[in-house]
Coordinates of C-alpha atoms in Angstrom, one line a residue:
M1206 CA -30.3 243.6 212.3
K1207 CA -30.7 241.8 215.1
T1208 CA -33.5 239.9 213.8
K1209 CA -31.4 239.5 210.7
N1210 CA -28.2 237.9 212.4
I1211 CA -30.8 235.3 214.2
K1212 CA -32.4 233.9 211.5
W1213 CA -28.4 233.6 209.7
A1214 CA -27.4 231.8 213.3
F1215 CA -30.5 229.6 213.7
M1216 CA -30.4 228.7 209.1
L1217 CA -26.7 227.6 210.6
A1218 CA -27.4 225.4 213.8
L1219 CA -30.4 223.6 211.0
A1220 CA -27.4 223.0 208.4
A1221 CA -25.6 221.5 211.3
V1222 CA -28.5 219.1 212.7
G1223 CA -28.9 218.0 208.9
T1224 CA -25.5 217.9 208.3
M1225 CA -25.4 215.9 211.0
F1226 CA -28.1 213.3 210.0
T1227 CA -27.3 213.3 207.6
S1228 CA -23.6 211.1 208.2
C1229 CA -25.5 208.8 210.8
E1230 CA -27.2 208.3 207.8
D1231 CA -26.2 207.6 205.3
E1232 CA -22.8 204.8 204.9
P1233 CA -23.6 203.1 202.4
D1234 CA -20.1 201.7 203.0
K1235 CA -19.3 201.6 206.8
Y1236 CA -17.4 197.9 208.2
E1237 CA -18.9 195.8 209.9
S1238 CA -18.0 192.3 211.1
T1239 CA -20.2 189.3 210.2
G1240 CA -21.2 186.6 213.1
G1241 CA -20.5 183.3 212.4
H1242 CA -17.3 181.4 210.9
P1243 CA -14.8 182.5 207.8
T1244 CA -14.0 179.9 205.4
V1245 CA -10.6 179.8 203.4
Y1246 CA -10.5 178.8 199.9
Y1247 CA -7.5 179.4 199.2
I1248 CA -4.7 182.1 199.6
R1249 CA -2.6 184.1 196.9
P1250 CA -0.1 187.0 196.3
A1251 CA -2.1 190.5 196.9
A1252 CA -1.5 191.6 193.8
V1253 CA -3.1 191.2 190.8
A1254 CA -0.6 190.5 187.9
S1255 CA 0.1 187.1 191.2
K1256 CA -3.1 186.2 191.2
D1257 CA -3.1 183.2 189.5
S1258 CA -0.6 181.9 191.6
L1259 CA -1.5 179.8 195.3
L1260 CA 0.2 179.9 198.3
V1261 CA 0.8 177.3 200.5
S1262 CA 3.4 179.3 202.6
A1263 CA 4.8 182.9 202.3
S1264 CA 8.1 185.0 203.9
M1265 CA 8.0 187.5 206.4
E1266 CA 6.3 190.5 205.6
Q1267 CA 5.0 190.2 202.5
M1268 CA 1.3 191.4 201.9
I1269 CA -1.5 188.0 201.1
C1270 CA -5.0 188.1 199.6
L1271 CA -7.1 184.8 201.2
V1272 CA -10.0 184.0 199.6
G1273 CA -12.7 182.5 200.8
D1274 CA -16.5 183.6 202.5
N1275 CA -17.8 185.1 205.1
L1276 CA -13.9 187.1 206.0
R1277 CA -15.7 189.7 207.5
S1278 CA -16.3 187.5 210.7
I1279 CA -12.1 187.5 211.2
M1280 CA -11.5 190.0 214.0
E1281 CA -7.9 188.9 215.0
L1282 CA -5.2 186.9 213.4
Y1283 CA -2.0 184.2 214.0
F1284 CA 0.4 183.3 211.6
N1285 CA 2.5 180.7 213.4
D1286 CA 2.1 182.7 217.5
Q1287 CA 3.0 186.0 216.0
K1288 CA -0.6 188.4 215.0
A1289 CA -0.8 190.0 211.9
V1290 CA -2.4 193.8 212.0
L1291 CA -5.8 194.0 210.2
N1292 CA -7.5 197.1 208.5
T1293 CA -10.6 196.8 207.4
S1294 CA -10.8 198.9 204.1
Y1295 CA -8.9 195.7 202.8
I1296 CA -11.1 193.1 204.7
T1297 CA -14.0 192.1 202.2
D1298 CA -16.8 189.3 202.9
H1299 CA -14.4 187.1 200.5
T1300 CA -10.8 188.4 199.9
L1301 CA -8.7 189.7 203.1
I1302 CA -5.7 191.4 202.1
V1303 CA -3.0 191.4 205.0
T1304 CA 1.2 191.3 205.3
V1305 CA 2.8 188.0 206.9
P1306 CA 4.3 189.3 210.7
K1307 CA 7.9 190.6 210.7
T1308 CA 8.4 189.0 214.4
I1309 CA 10.0 185.3 214.1
P1310 CA 7.7 182.6 215.7
S1311 CA 9.0 181.8 219.6
N1312 CA 6.2 178.4 218.8
V1313 CA 5.8 176.9 215.1
T1314 CA 3.2 175.6 214.6
N1315 CA 3.2 176.2 210.1
K1316 CA -0.9 176.7 210.4
M1317 CA -2.7 180.4 210.1
Y1318 CA -5.4 181.0 213.1
M1319 CA -8.2 182.6 212.9
I1320 CA -9.9 184.2 215.8
T1321 CA -13.9 185.3 215.4
A1322 CA -15.8 187.5 217.4
D1323 CA -16.7 184.7 219.5
K1324 CA -13.6 184.0 220.5
D1325 CA -13.2 180.6 218.0
T1326 CA -10.2 179.6 216.7
I1327 CA -10.4 178.4 213.5
P1328 CA -6.8 176.2 211.9
Y1329 CA -6.1 176.4 208.3
D1330 CA -2.4 174.7 206.9
F1331 CA -0.3 177.4 206.2
S1332 CA 3.7 178.4 206.3
V1333 CA 5.8 181.2 206.9
T1334 CA 9.0 180.9 205.4
I1335 CA 12.0 182.3 207.5
P1336 CA 15.5 182.2 205.9
G1337 CA 17.6 179.7 207.1
P1338 CA 21.0 180.9 209.1
S1339 CA 23.2 182.8 208.1
V1340 CA 26.8 182.1 209.3
V1341 CA 29.6 184.7 209.2
S1342 CA 32.3 184.5 211.6
L1343 CA 34.0 182.9 214.6
S1344 CA 36.0 185.7 216.5
N1345 CA 38.1 183.1 217.3
E1346 CA 39.5 180.6 215.0
W1347 CA 42.8 179.6 216.6
A1348 CA 40.8 179.6 220.2
A1349 CA 41.9 177.1 222.3
A1350 CA 40.1 174.5 223.8
D1351 CA 37.6 175.4 226.6
E1352 CA 38.4 179.1 225.6
E1353 CA 34.4 180.9 224.9
V1354 CA 34.2 181.9 220.7
T1355 CA 31.4 183.4 219.2
I1356 CA 30.1 182.7 215.9
T1357 CA 28.1 185.8 214.8
G1358 CA 25.7 185.4 211.8
D1359 CA 21.9 185.7 211.5
Y1360 CA 18.5 184.4 212.1
F1361 CA 19.9 181.4 214.5
L1362 CA 16.9 180.4 215.5
D1363 CA 16.6 177.2 218.4
Y1364 CA 13.6 175.7 219.7
E1365 CA 12.7 173.0 222.0
N1366 CA 10.8 170.3 219.5
S1367 CA 14.0 171.9 217.0
P1368 CA 17.4 172.8 218.8
L1369 CA 19.9 174.4 216.8
T1370 CA 23.5 172.2 215.8
I1371 CA 26.6 172.9 215.4
N1372 CA 28.2 170.7 212.4
V1373 CA 31.3 170.2 212.1
G1374 CA 32.9 168.1 209.0
K1375 CA 30.6 165.5 207.7
N1376 CA 30.5 163.2 211.8
Y1377 CA 30.8 166.1 214.4
T1378 CA 28.0 168.2 216.7
V1379 CA 29.6 171.0 219.4
P1380 CA 28.0 168.9 222.3
R1381 CA 25.0 170.7 223.6
E1382 CA 26.9 171.1 226.6
N1383 CA 28.8 173.6 225.6
I1384 CA 27.0 176.2 223.7
I1385 CA 26.6 179.2 226.7
S1386 CA 23.8 181.3 224.8
I1387 CA 22.1 181.6 221.7
T1388 CA 20.8 185.1 220.6
K1389 CA 19.5 185.8 216.9
T1390 CA 22.6 186.8 215.7
A1391 CA 25.3 185.7 217.5
I1392 CA 26.2 181.3 219.5
T1393 CA 28.6 181.4 222.3
F1394 CA 29.7 178.3 223.0
R1395 CA 33.3 177.1 225.0
M1396 CA 35.6 175.0 222.0
P1397 CA 35.3 171.3 222.5
A1398 CA 38.4 169.7 223.4
D1399 CA 37.7 167.1 220.7
M1400 CA 37.0 170.2 218.4
P1401 CA 37.9 168.7 214.5
Q1402 CA 40.7 171.0 213.1
H1403 CA 40.9 172.1 208.7
E1404 CA 36.7 171.2 208.2
E1405 CA 34.1 173.7 207.0
I1406 CA 31.7 174.6 209.9
S1407 CA 28.1 174.7 209.6
V1408 CA 25.4 175.8 212.0
T1409 CA 21.5 173.9 211.6
T1410 CA 17.7 175.0 212.3
I1411 CA 14.3 173.9 211.7
Y1412 CA 15.2 176.4 208.4
G1413 CA 18.0 174.7 206.8
T1414 CA 21.6 174.3 207.6
T1415 CA 24.1 177.5 206.1
K1416 CA 28.2 176.5 206.1
G1417 CA 30.5 179.2 206.7
S1418 CA 32.8 180.9 204.3
F1419 CA 36.1 179.6 208.1
E1420 CA 37.8 176.0 210.1
Y1421 CA 38.8 175.9 213.7
M1422 CA 42.5 176.1 213.2
D1423 CA 42.2 177.5 209.9
D1424 CA 45.5 177.2 207.5
R1425 CA 44.4 177.1 203.8
G1426 CA 46.3 180.0 201.9
M1427 CA 48.8 180.0 205.3
L1428 CA 51.4 183.3 203.8
F1429 CA 53.4 183.7 207.7
D1430 CA 52.6 181.3 210.8
F1431 CA 55.6 182.5 211.8
D1432 CA 56.8 178.6 212.5
N1433 CA 57.0 176.6 210.0
P1434 CA 58.8 177.0 206.9
Y1435 CA 56.4 177.9 203.9
P1436 CA 55.1 174.8 201.2
G1437 CA 57.9 173.2 200.0
G1438 CA 61.3 175.6 201.1
S1439 CA 62.9 175.4 204.2
D1440 CA 62.6 178.9 205.7
V1441 CA 60.5 180.0 207.9
L1442 CA 59.2 183.7 206.2
G1443 CA 59.2 186.6 208.5
N1444 CA 61.0 190.0 208.1
N1445 CA 63.0 190.6 204.7
G1446 CA 62.4 194.0 204.1
W1447 CA 64.1 197.6 205.8
H1448 CA 62.6 197.0 209.6
S1449 CA 62.5 194.0 211.7
R1450 CA 59.6 193.1 213.7
P1451 CA 59.7 191.6 217.2
I1452 CA 58.7 188.1 215.5
Q1453 CA 58.2 186.3 219.4
S1454 CA 56.3 184.0 221.1
D1455 CA 55.7 184.1 225.8
D1456 CA 52.7 182.6 227.7
T1457 CA 50.1 185.8 225.3
S1458 CA 50.7 183.1 222.8
L1459 CA 48.0 182.0 220.6
S1460 CA 50.5 179.3 218.4
G1461 CA 54.7 180.0 218.7
N1462 CA 55.5 182.7 217.7
Y1463 CA 53.5 185.8 216.3
M1464 CA 54.1 189.2 215.5
M1465 CA 54.2 192.2 217.5
L1466 CA 53.7 196.1 215.9
G1467 CA 54.6 199.1 218.2
G1468 CA 54.3 197.6 222.2
P1469 CA 54.9 198.5 225.5
A1470 CA 58.4 201.6 224.8
A1471 CA 57.0 202.1 221.7
S1472 CA 54.7 206.2 221.0
M1473 CA 51.9 206.9 218.6
G1474 CA 51.2 210.1 218.1
A1475 CA 47.8 211.8 218.5
D1476 CA 48.6 212.1 214.4
G1477 CA 49.2 208.6 213.1
G1478 CA 52.8 210.3 212.3
W1479 CA 55.8 208.1 210.0
N1480 CA 57.4 205.8 212.9
D1481 CA 58.3 202.9 210.4
G1482 CA 60.8 201.5 213.2
D1483 CA 58.4 200.6 215.6
F1484 CA 54.8 200.0 213.9
S1485 CA 56.1 198.7 210.1
F1486 CA 55.9 195.3 209.3
E1487 CA 57.8 194.3 205.4
Y1488 CA 58.1 191.5 203.5
W1489 CA 59.8 192.3 200.5
A1490 CA 60.3 189.0 197.7
G1491 CA 63.4 188.4 196.8
N1492 CA 67.1 187.6 198.3
W1493 CA 69.5 190.6 195.8
A1494 CA 69.6 187.9 192.9
D1495 CA 70.7 188.9 189.4
P1496 CA 68.2 187.2 187.0
E1497 CA 66.2 187.1 191.0
T1498 CA 65.2 183.7 192.1
Y1499 CA 63.5 184.2 195.0
A1500 CA 64.7 181.8 196.8
G1501 CA 64.1 181.0 200.1
R1502 CA 61.8 184.8 200.1
P1503 CA 59.5 183.7 197.5
R1504 CA 57.2 186.2 196.0
L1505 CA 53.5 185.4 198.8
N1506 CA 51.9 184.7 195.7
D1507 CA 53.5 180.4 194.6
V1508 CA 52.6 180.6 198.5
A1509 CA 49.4 180.9 198.1
D1510 CA 47.3 180.1 195.2
F1511 CA 45.6 184.6 193.7
T1512 CA 44.0 183.2 191.1
D1513 CA 40.4 183.6 192.7
W1514 CA 41.6 187.1 194.7
N1515 CA 38.6 189.1 194.7
N1516 CA 36.5 186.3 195.3
M1517 CA 39.4 185.8 199.0
S1518 CA 39.8 187.6 202.1
L1519 CA 43.1 188.7 204.1
K1520 CA 42.7 187.6 208.1
F1521 CA 44.8 187.1 210.9
E1522 CA 44.4 186.6 214.2
M1523 CA 45.0 189.9 216.1
R1524 CA 45.9 190.8 220.5
V1525 CA 45.9 194.0 221.4
P1526 CA 46.2 194.2 225.5
S1527 CA 43.4 196.6 227.7
S1528 CA 47.0 197.6 229.5
N1529 CA 48.0 198.8 225.7
P1530 CA 45.0 200.0 223.6
W1531 CA 45.0 200.7 219.9
Q1532 CA 43.4 204.9 219.3
S1533 CA 46.0 206.5 216.0
G1534 CA 47.4 205.1 213.7
P1535 CA 45.4 202.9 211.7
M1536 CA 46.8 199.4 209.7
Q1537 CA 47.8 200.2 206.0
I1538 CA 48.3 196.9 204.9
I1539 CA 49.3 197.1 201.2
F1540 CA 50.4 194.4 199.0
G1541 CA 53.0 194.9 195.6
G1542 CA 53.5 193.2 192.3
P1543 CA 57.9 193.0 191.5
E1544 CA 57.8 195.5 189.6
V1545 CA 57.0 198.9 192.7
I1546 CA 58.6 196.4 195.3
S1547 CA 61.4 194.5 195.8
Q1548 CA 63.7 192.4 197.5
G1549 CA 66.8 193.5 195.3
N1550 CA 67.9 195.9 192.8
A1551 CA 66.1 198.6 190.7
G1552 CA 66.2 197.5 187.4
V1553 CA 67.1 193.8 187.5
K1554 CA 64.8 190.9 186.2
D1555 CA 63.4 188.3 187.7
I1556 CA 63.1 184.7 186.4
Y1557 CA 60.0 185.2 185.3
G1558 CA 60.2 188.9 183.3
A1559 CA 59.8 191.5 185.4
T1560 CA 62.0 194.1 186.3
L1561 CA 62.3 194.8 189.5
G1562 CA 60.9 197.8 191.1
G1563 CA 64.1 197.7 193.9
A1564 CA 63.6 198.3 197.8
N1565 CA 61.7 202.0 198.4
N1566 CA 59.8 203.0 201.1
T1567 CA 57.8 204.9 198.3
W1568 CA 55.8 202.4 196.4
F1569 CA 53.0 202.6 198.7
H1570 CA 52.2 205.8 199.0
E1571 CA 52.9 207.4 195.2
Q1572 CA 49.0 209.3 195.4
G1573 CA 47.2 206.7 192.7
K1574 CA 49.2 204.3 193.4
I1575 CA 48.2 201.3 195.1
G1576 CA 44.9 200.2 196.7
R1577 CA 45.1 198.9 200.1
A1578 CA 42.5 197.8 203.4
I1579 CA 43.2 200.3 206.2
Y1580 CA 42.2 199.0 209.8
M1581 CA 40.8 200.8 212.4
P1582 CA 39.1 199.7 215.0
F1583 CA 38.7 202.1 217.3
K1584 CA 37.8 204.8 215.4
A1585 CA 34.1 204.2 216.3
S1586 CA 35.3 204.3 220.0
G1587 CA 38.3 206.4 220.3
S1588 CA 39.8 203.3 222.3
Y1589 CA 40.3 200.2 221.2
D1590 CA 41.5 196.3 222.4
T1591 CA 40.2 192.5 222.3
G1592 CA 40.2 192.4 226.5
D1593 CA 43.8 190.6 226.1
K1594 CA 42.1 187.7 224.2
W1595 CA 43.0 186.5 220.0
V1596 CA 40.7 187.9 218.0
T1597 CA 39.7 186.9 213.4
V1598 CA 40.3 189.3 211.4
T1599 CA 38.9 189.1 208.1
I1600 CA 39.1 191.8 205.4
P1601 CA 38.0 190.9 201.8
L1602 CA 40.6 191.4 199.2
S1603 CA 37.9 193.5 197.1
S1604 CA 38.0 196.1 199.4
F1605 CA 41.6 196.9 198.8
T1606 CA 40.2 200.0 197.2
L1607 CA 42.0 202.5 199.5
D1608 CA 44.6 205.4 199.2
W1609 CA 47.9 206.3 201.4
D1610 CA 44.9 209.6 202.7
G1611 CA 42.0 207.0 202.8
N1612 CA 39.8 208.8 199.9
D1613 CA 38.5 205.6 197.7
L1614 CA 39.1 205.1 194.4
K1615 CA 36.6 203.0 193.5
K1616 CA 38.4 199.6 192.6
T1617 CA 41.1 197.6 193.0
T1618 CA 44.4 198.4 191.7
F1619 CA 45.0 194.6 191.2
T1620 CA 45.3 193.1 188.1
K1621 CA 46.9 189.6 187.9
P1622 CA 48.1 187.4 190.9
S1623 CA 52.0 189.0 191.2
D1624 CA 50.5 192.0 192.3
F1625 CA 51.1 189.9 195.9
A1626 CA 54.1 189.1 195.6
S1627 CA 55.2 191.3 198.5
L1628 CA 53.7 192.4 202.1
N1629 CA 53.4 195.7 204.2
I1630 CA 51.6 196.1 207.7
F1631 CA 52.5 200.0 208.2
M1632 CA 50.1 201.4 210.8
V1633 CA 50.4 205.2 210.4
R1634 CA 48.3 208.0 209.3
G1635 CA 48.9 208.8 205.7
N1636 CA 48.6 212.1 204.0
Y1637 CA 49.2 213.7 201.3
D1638 CA 50.8 217.2 201.2
D1639 CA 49.1 217.5 204.7
K1640 CA 45.6 217.1 203.9
T1641 CA 43.8 212.7 204.5
V1642 CA 40.6 212.0 205.2
L1643 CA 41.8 209.3 207.7
P1644 CA 40.9 210.2 211.8
E1645 CA 42.9 211.9 213.9
G1646 CA 43.5 209.6 217.8
A1647 CA 45.6 210.5 220.7
D1648 CA 49.0 209.5 221.8
C1649 CA 49.8 206.0 222.8
H1650 CA 51.9 203.5 223.5
P1651 CA 50.1 199.9 221.3
V1652 CA 50.6 196.2 220.8
V1653 CA 49.1 194.6 218.5
Q1654 CA 50.2 191.1 217.8
I1655 CA 50.0 189.1 215.5
D1656 CA 49.8 185.8 214.1
N1657 CA 48.6 183.7 210.6
I1658 CA 48.7 185.3 208.3
R1659 CA 46.2 183.7 205.3
V1660 CA 44.3 184.4 202.1
V1661 CA 40.6 182.1 202.9
P1662 CA 37.8 182.0 199.9
N1663 CA 34.9 184.0 200.5
K1664 CA 32.9 181.0 201.1

């Protein structure tokens, strides 16, 4: 019995040794690098279906194929100054498949560099296509001279031999000394005293020029600046409903008068309960005429052009002082047509043939009836203020899809420009039957200052 066990043990050991020798000697496909220099004839896409296409450039993270001779001599491969990851499973003498690095180069040479085992470097002309800058927003479109502002976006790439520039219109460039910092996604600069107003702002890098959708001191589509008469009228538009929010100027003003929601003495409960006396701004078109002519209190769609509303945004400047942070009561922003709300009697016809809905406080919270935006910048952190600065708020009109309780209606309820005739801004946590998807907050005394309410094109 013992002899038999020894015999089996010897046979197993012999088999293992045999396997070891086989594994060492029988590897015909083992990758081995070669000496000398590589030669690249051309570069093509890695996909077989596109193999007849030749490339002189590629985008970041694109997979490409080098075609040439002695490519197994390549030990390292760089695009500009960024090292690529080589996989020997994708390297033969005549082809090398590699993914272009996703990291943006610090030094752009528009060359690929092949490093051999002898540390020789062989350059090859090849460009990495990097997107031009994306220009999304300006932190305060109405900033005062010398105020620090930030342009946000992406691919803000600044090189010594090709510096980034901020351009205004066709003939002005923000002085380089005004630029404080540049990162990939943000440019901070001091607003020049001679910054041209009402002109497009663009950013230029080595990879192109991109125009933002905003302008400095942008007054396009102005609905309420609380200072100047509306176009074609003699009145300054403001409160026109059941409540009068303070419209005033002081040492915190951005540009003259502003409208204030809340106030140091105004209480907002954690539940964001209804308090229209302190937190509702109403502009309901109409002046109680029969038929309604809107004389002096026009429909907002007659003040600004809402024809292409689906490609426009509502904008305003806002200041929330650090002494009175906003911690509950989402801002419900609701437009309404004459049929649902008016500063006039229900049932009266207007000069355009619409039957007025009259002055009422139910039009915007009837379930499923009116889509709106719900703006609550305190949601993420539980408390929000603007650090005593004014900032620009941008809300696409196409996002006005929410119901009173925060549920998404999945579509806007706008069908025609006159659906924008009136505007309500009400800080309140809406609900139906005490149910809502909107978050609770904390008891607070928020001060929300608003100026320059306007609608502008998205592009």
